[in-house]
Amino acid sequence: MKFDIVKNRKWYFGFSILISLAGVLIMLLMGLNLGTDFEAGSRVQFNVGQAFTEKEIAEQFEANLETIEVSGVQEIENYGAVVRIAKKISPEEENLINEYLNKTYKDASPQISSIDPVVARELAQKAIYAILYASLGIILYMAVRFEYRFAIAGVVSVLQVVLVVVSLFALFRFEIDITFIAAILTIVGYSIHDTIVIFDRIRENLKHYKVKTVSDLEHLVNDSIWQTMARSINTVLTVIFSAGMLYLLGGAAIKHFSLALLIGLVTGAYSSIFIASQLWVAWKSRELKKA
């Protein structure tokens, strides 16, 4: 069943603005749950093997390890716990933690990682640069390959996808680490790929349509979206199946990576179809009205 996507663009814009404002509000109120990759300190992950509360783990840690100050505890799947320590622990303290955990919990299997403040700051800076450079590269490529309006519309729609993923991670307090940045860059690349397919069809159709009014433009873009709809849905579904298997069977180390990927793929598909080309239509329509 085909319906007029372009005519209803104000509803999609309104929905996107609402989601974006909610996302910004969530991040301002709750902040991001940054991992030790971006915040200096140490991270201790181990198996508790039974139900527990985060308060219990923090109290037991500080009672048995006097020099350790716990800054946060997070429960993970299969009765696992992650304890964060604000400072980078010494090798001696690491030995004490290993000894305490192995003595207290059966099959604790502790994994300890520490990040120096300088390294954490560099990683955070590089993560921001990576996303900015990726966006800049996309704008330059699309401006040359298509036109600057396509480029700006495409990047705006992709940035909204990133905002949704980051705000959902903030809302549910999922840890943001270096694998999350890898997921964001993958989402950026995949979402813009889907958008380019639609833009390319619009550009091809522009060669054959005589666009004189805003209504002609809306008709052209609507046809272009529907001509690529099956391809867009089939493509994103196949990737969602792969990312879903990665989430279910990939193990705890890449759980958040695959979750971010799944959210980004779904949001990216929506954004490519309902936002990117509508932004271009809204921008291009203003020129037609002036002419």
Short mmCIF file of C-alpha atoms in Angstrom, two decimals:
data_model
loop_
_atom_site.label_atom_id
_atom_site.label_comp_id
_atom_site.label_asym_id
_atom_site.label_seq_id
_atom_site.Cartn_x
_atom_site.Cartn_y
_atom_site.Cartn_z
CA MET A 1 0.00 0.00 0.00
CA LYS A 2 1.54 3.25 -1.15
CA PHE A 3 0.81 6.56 0.54
CA ASP A 4 2.08 10.08 0.03
CA ILE A 5 5.20 10.27 2.21
CA VAL A 6 6.31 13.72 1.14
CA LYS A 7 2.97 15.47 1.72
CA ASN A 8 3.09 14.48 5.40
CA ARG A 9 6.65 15.70 5.96
CA LYS A 10 5.65 18.23 8.64
CA TRP A 11 4.49 15.36 10.84
CA TYR A 12 7.86 13.59 10.44
CA PHE A 13 9.72 16.82 11.18
CA GLY A 14 7.57 17.40 14.27
CA PHE A 15 8.15 13.84 15.49
CA SER A 16 11.90 14.13 14.91
CA ILE A 17 12.11 17.48 16.73
CA LEU A 18 10.20 15.97 19.66
CA ILE A 19 12.52 12.94 19.80
CA SER A 20 15.61 15.15 19.50
CA LEU A 21 14.47 17.49 22.30
CA ALA A 22 13.70 14.50 24.51
CA GLY A 23 17.16 13.08 23.74
CA VAL A 24 18.94 16.32 24.61
CA LEU A 25 16.90 16.63 27.81
CA ILE A 26 17.77 13.07 28.85
CA MET A 27 21.48 13.69 28.30
CA LEU A 28 21.40 16.99 30.19
CA LEU A 29 19.53 15.53 33.16
CA MET A 30 21.13 12.09 33.37
CA GLY A 31 24.49 12.53 31.68
CA LEU A 32 26.36 9.77 29.89
CA ASN A 33 27.54 6.59 31.56
CA LEU A 34 31.11 6.89 30.31
CA GLY A 35 33.36 3.86 30.63
CA THR A 36 36.98 3.93 31.76
CA ASP A 37 38.00 4.34 28.09
CA PHE A 38 36.91 7.99 28.38
CA GLU A 39 37.13 8.57 32.12
CA ALA A 40 40.38 7.86 33.85
CA GLY A 41 40.35 5.16 36.48
CA SER A 42 39.99 1.42 36.78
CA ARG A 43 37.25 -1.02 35.87
CA VAL A 44 36.80 -4.38 37.60
CA GLN A 45 34.45 -6.92 36.03
CA PHE A 46 33.71 -10.22 37.74
CA ASN A 47 31.07 -12.91 38.24
CA VAL A 48 29.12 -12.74 41.49
CA GLY A 49 27.28 -15.98 40.73
CA GLN A 50 24.09 -15.01 42.56
CA ALA A 51 21.60 -12.17 42.91
CA PHE A 52 23.04 -9.02 44.51
CA THR A 53 22.47 -5.32 44.92
CA GLU A 54 24.88 -2.69 43.70
CA LYS A 55 25.01 -1.18 47.19
CA GLU A 56 26.09 -4.53 48.70
CA ILE A 57 28.97 -4.92 46.25
CA ALA A 58 30.19 -1.34 46.85
CA GLU A 59 30.07 -1.74 50.64
CA GLN A 60 31.86 -5.12 50.57
CA PHE A 61 34.54 -3.75 48.26
CA GLU A 62 35.33 -0.76 50.45
CA ALA A 63 35.14 -2.80 53.68
CA ASN A 64 37.66 -5.40 52.44
CA LEU A 65 39.89 -3.13 50.34
CA GLU A 66 40.66 -0.06 52.42
CA THR A 67 42.58 1.90 49.79
CA ILE A 68 39.89 1.44 47.13
CA GLU A 69 37.11 4.01 46.70
CA VAL A 70 34.26 2.73 44.55
CA SER A 71 32.73 5.34 42.25
CA GLY A 72 30.03 3.11 40.78
CA VAL A 73 28.70 -0.44 40.45
CA GLN A 74 26.74 -1.79 37.52
CA GLU A 75 25.01 -5.14 37.20
CA ILE A 76 25.57 -6.98 33.94
CA GLU A 77 24.11 -10.17 32.55
CA ASN A 78 24.51 -13.64 34.17
CA TYR A 79 25.01 -12.24 37.70
CA GLY A 80 28.06 -10.27 36.67
CA ALA A 81 29.16 -6.95 38.16
CA VAL A 82 31.30 -4.04 37.01
CA VAL A 83 32.93 -1.94 39.71
CA ARG A 84 34.38 1.42 38.77
CA ILE A 85 37.19 3.02 40.70
CA ALA A 86 37.82 6.71 40.14
CA LYS A 87 41.63 6.49 40.32
CA LYS A 88 44.02 4.29 38.36
CA ILE A 89 44.94 1.47 40.77
CA SER A 90 48.52 0.33 41.36
CA PRO A 91 49.77 -3.22 40.55
CA GLU A 92 49.74 -4.00 44.29
CA GLU A 93 46.11 -2.92 44.60
CA GLU A 94 45.26 -4.97 41.53
CA ASN A 95 46.75 -8.06 43.20
CA LEU A 96 44.73 -7.36 46.36
CA ILE A 97 41.50 -7.05 44.34
CA ASN A 98 42.19 -10.30 42.48
CA GLU A 99 42.93 -12.09 45.75
CA TYR A 100 39.78 -10.73 47.42
CA LEU A 101 37.46 -11.59 44.52
CA ASN A 102 38.83 -15.11 43.98
CA LYS A 103 38.50 -15.80 47.73
CA THR A 104 34.99 -14.33 48.07
CA TYR A 105 33.22 -15.45 44.88
CA LYS A 106 33.34 -18.87 43.25
CA ASP A 107 34.40 -18.56 39.57
CA ALA A 108 34.79 -14.78 39.97
CA SER A 109 37.11 -14.61 36.90
CA PRO A 110 38.04 -10.95 37.54
CA GLN A 111 39.03 -8.76 34.61
CA ILE A 112 40.71 -5.49 35.54
CA SER A 113 41.55 -2.64 33.18
CA SER A 114 42.97 0.78 34.00
CA ILE A 115 43.23 3.95 31.96
CA ASP A 116 45.60 6.83 32.64
CA PRO A 117 43.96 10.33 32.70
CA VAL A 118 46.05 11.49 29.72
CA VAL A 119 45.15 8.42 27.65
CA ALA A 120 41.45 8.78 28.56
CA ARG A 121 41.48 12.43 27.47
CA GLU A 122 43.19 11.55 24.17
CA LEU A 123 40.70 8.75 23.47
CA ALA A 124 37.75 11.08 24.11
CA GLN A 125 39.22 13.73 21.79
CA LYS A 126 39.93 11.18 19.05
CA ALA A 127 36.39 9.79 19.31
CA ILE A 128 34.93 13.28 18.78
CA TYR A 129 37.33 13.99 15.91
CA ALA A 130 36.47 10.65 14.27
CA ILE A 131 32.76 11.50 14.17
CA LEU A 132 33.40 15.10 13.01
CA TYR A 133 35.81 14.02 10.27
CA ALA A 134 33.40 11.31 9.10
CA SER A 135 30.59 13.91 8.87
CA LEU A 136 32.87 16.35 7.04
CA GLY A 137 33.95 13.65 4.59
CA ILE A 138 30.32 12.79 3.88
CA ILE A 139 29.41 16.44 3.29
CA LEU A 140 32.34 16.96 0.89
CA TYR A 141 31.68 13.75 -1.03
CA MET A 142 27.95 14.36 -1.40
CA ALA A 143 28.45 18.04 -2.27
CA VAL A 144 30.74 17.00 -5.13
CA ARG A 145 28.78 13.91 -6.18
CA PHE A 146 25.31 15.48 -5.84
CA GLU A 147 24.87 19.02 -4.51
CA TYR A 148 25.34 20.78 -1.19
CA ARG A 149 21.62 20.58 -0.26
CA PHE A 150 21.72 16.79 -0.49
CA ALA A 151 24.91 16.79 1.60
CA ILE A 152 23.51 18.95 4.42
CA ALA A 153 20.16 17.11 4.47
CA GLY A 154 21.92 13.74 4.59
CA VAL A 155 24.23 14.72 7.44
CA VAL A 156 21.41 16.29 9.48
CA SER A 157 19.40 13.07 9.21
CA VAL A 158 22.42 10.99 10.20
CA LEU A 159 23.19 13.21 13.20
CA GLN A 160 19.63 12.68 14.39
CA VAL A 161 20.23 8.93 14.29
CA VAL A 162 23.37 9.38 16.38
CA LEU A 163 21.45 11.55 18.86
CA VAL A 164 18.75 8.89 19.29
CA VAL A 165 21.31 6.13 19.93
CA VAL A 166 23.33 8.22 22.41
CA SER A 167 20.24 9.42 24.30
CA LEU A 168 18.85 5.87 24.62
CA PHE A 169 22.20 4.73 26.03
CA ALA A 170 22.04 7.65 28.47
CA LEU A 171 18.44 6.81 29.44
CA PHE A 172 19.15 3.14 30.19
CA ARG A 173 22.58 3.86 31.69
CA PHE A 174 24.42 1.59 29.24
CA GLU A 175 28.16 2.05 29.37
CA ILE A 176 29.71 4.10 26.57
CA ASP A 177 33.13 2.77 25.66
CA ILE A 178 35.39 2.64 22.62
CA THR A 179 33.29 -0.10 20.96
CA PHE A 180 30.30 2.26 21.15
CA ILE A 181 32.21 4.80 19.04
CA ALA A 182 32.95 2.04 16.51
CA ALA A 183 29.21 1.31 16.41
CA ILE A 184 28.37 5.01 15.90
CA LEU A 185 30.81 5.30 12.98
CA THR A 186 29.35 2.14 11.45
CA ILE A 187 25.84 3.57 11.84
CA VAL A 188 26.90 6.86 10.23
CA GLY A 189 28.35 5.00 7.24
CA TYR A 190 25.40 2.66 6.82
CA SER A 191 22.70 5.33 7.24
CA ILE A 192 24.25 7.66 4.70
CA HIS A 193 24.60 4.76 2.27
CA ASP A 194 20.85 4.16 2.41
CA THR A 195 20.19 7.90 2.01
CA ILE A 196 22.47 8.11 -1.02
CA VAL A 197 20.44 5.40 -2.77
CA ILE A 198 17.30 7.56 -2.46
CA PHE A 199 19.13 10.77 -3.42
CA ASP A 200 20.61 9.05 -6.47
CA ARG A 201 17.14 8.02 -7.64
CA ILE A 202 15.88 11.60 -7.11
CA ARG A 203 18.75 12.91 -9.19
CA GLU A 204 18.06 10.41 -11.99
CA ASN A 205 14.36 11.26 -12.00
CA LEU A 206 15.13 14.97 -12.15
CA LYS A 207 16.54 14.36 -15.64
CA HIS A 208 13.17 13.08 -16.86
CA TYR A 209 10.61 15.05 -14.83
CA LYS A 210 9.70 18.64 -15.61
CA VAL A 211 9.65 20.24 -12.19
CA LYS A 212 7.94 23.64 -12.28
CA THR A 213 6.00 23.73 -9.03
CA VAL A 214 6.39 22.52 -5.45
CA SER A 215 3.72 19.93 -6.17
CA ASP A 216 5.81 18.55 -9.08
CA LEU A 217 8.83 18.32 -6.78
CA GLU A 218 6.87 16.52 -4.07
CA HIS A 219 5.50 14.10 -6.65
CA LEU A 220 8.99 13.37 -7.99
CA VAL A 221 10.50 12.74 -4.56
CA ASN A 222 7.56 10.61 -3.47
CA ASP A 223 7.96 8.44 -6.58
CA SER A 224 11.72 8.19 -6.00
CA ILE A 225 11.25 7.04 -2.39
CA TRP A 226 8.76 4.35 -3.38
CA GLN A 227 10.94 3.18 -6.28
CA THR A 228 13.73 2.45 -3.77
CA MET A 229 11.52 1.39 -0.84
CA ALA A 230 11.80 -2.37 -1.39
CA ARG A 231 15.56 -2.14 -1.74
CA SER A 232 15.86 -0.01 1.42
CA ILE A 233 13.72 -2.34 3.54
CA ASN A 234 15.31 -5.54 2.23
CA THR A 235 18.81 -4.20 2.78
CA VAL A 236 18.21 -2.98 6.31
CA LEU A 237 16.40 -6.21 7.29
CA THR A 238 19.33 -8.38 6.24
CA VAL A 239 21.74 -6.24 8.27
CA ILE A 240 19.35 -6.24 11.25
CA PHE A 241 19.29 -10.06 11.19
CA SER A 242 23.10 -10.13 11.27
CA ALA A 243 23.33 -7.51 14.04
CA GLY A 244 20.59 -9.35 15.97
CA MET A 245 22.58 -12.59 15.91
CA LEU A 246 25.64 -10.65 17.00
CA TYR A 247 23.65 -9.28 19.96
CA LEU A 248 22.25 -12.68 20.96
CA LEU A 249 25.33 -14.82 20.43
CA GLY A 250 28.25 -12.40 20.32
CA GLY A 251 29.03 -12.41 24.03
CA ALA A 252 29.22 -9.69 26.67
CA ALA A 253 32.26 -7.93 25.16
CA ILE A 254 30.32 -6.72 22.10
CA LYS A 255 26.80 -6.62 23.59
CA HIS A 256 26.62 -2.82 23.66
CA PHE A 257 28.25 -2.55 20.23
CA SER A 258 25.59 -4.77 18.63
CA LEU A 259 22.78 -3.09 20.59
CA ALA A 260 23.87 0.37 19.39
CA LEU A 261 24.08 -1.04 15.87
CA LEU A 262 20.54 -2.43 16.07
CA ILE A 263 19.05 0.84 17.34
CA GLY A 264 21.02 2.81 14.76
CA LEU A 265 19.96 0.58 11.86
CA VAL A 266 16.25 0.91 12.66
CA THR A 267 16.48 4.66 13.31
CA GLY A 268 18.69 5.11 10.25
CA ALA A 269 16.17 3.40 7.97
CA TYR A 270 13.40 5.68 9.27
CA SER A 271 15.60 8.75 8.91
CA SER A 272 16.69 7.90 5.35
CA ILE A 273 13.11 7.42 4.15
CA PHE A 274 11.18 9.99 6.17
CA ILE A 275 13.65 12.77 7.01
CA ALA A 276 16.62 13.16 4.63
CA SER A 277 14.74 13.58 1.35
CA GLN A 278 11.99 15.62 3.07
CA LEU A 279 14.62 18.11 4.26
CA TRP A 280 15.85 18.43 0.68
CA VAL A 281 12.27 18.94 -0.58
CA ALA A 282 11.61 21.65 2.04
CA TRP A 283 14.83 23.46 1.09
CA LYS A 284 14.35 23.10 -2.68
CA SER A 285 10.69 24.20 -2.42
CA ARG A 286 11.74 27.59 -1.09
CA GLU A 287 13.76 28.17 -4.26
CA LEU A 288 10.85 27.21 -6.49
CA LYS A 289 8.56 29.62 -4.63
CA LYS A 290 11.04 32.46 -5.11
CA ALA A 291 11.45 31.72 -8.85
#
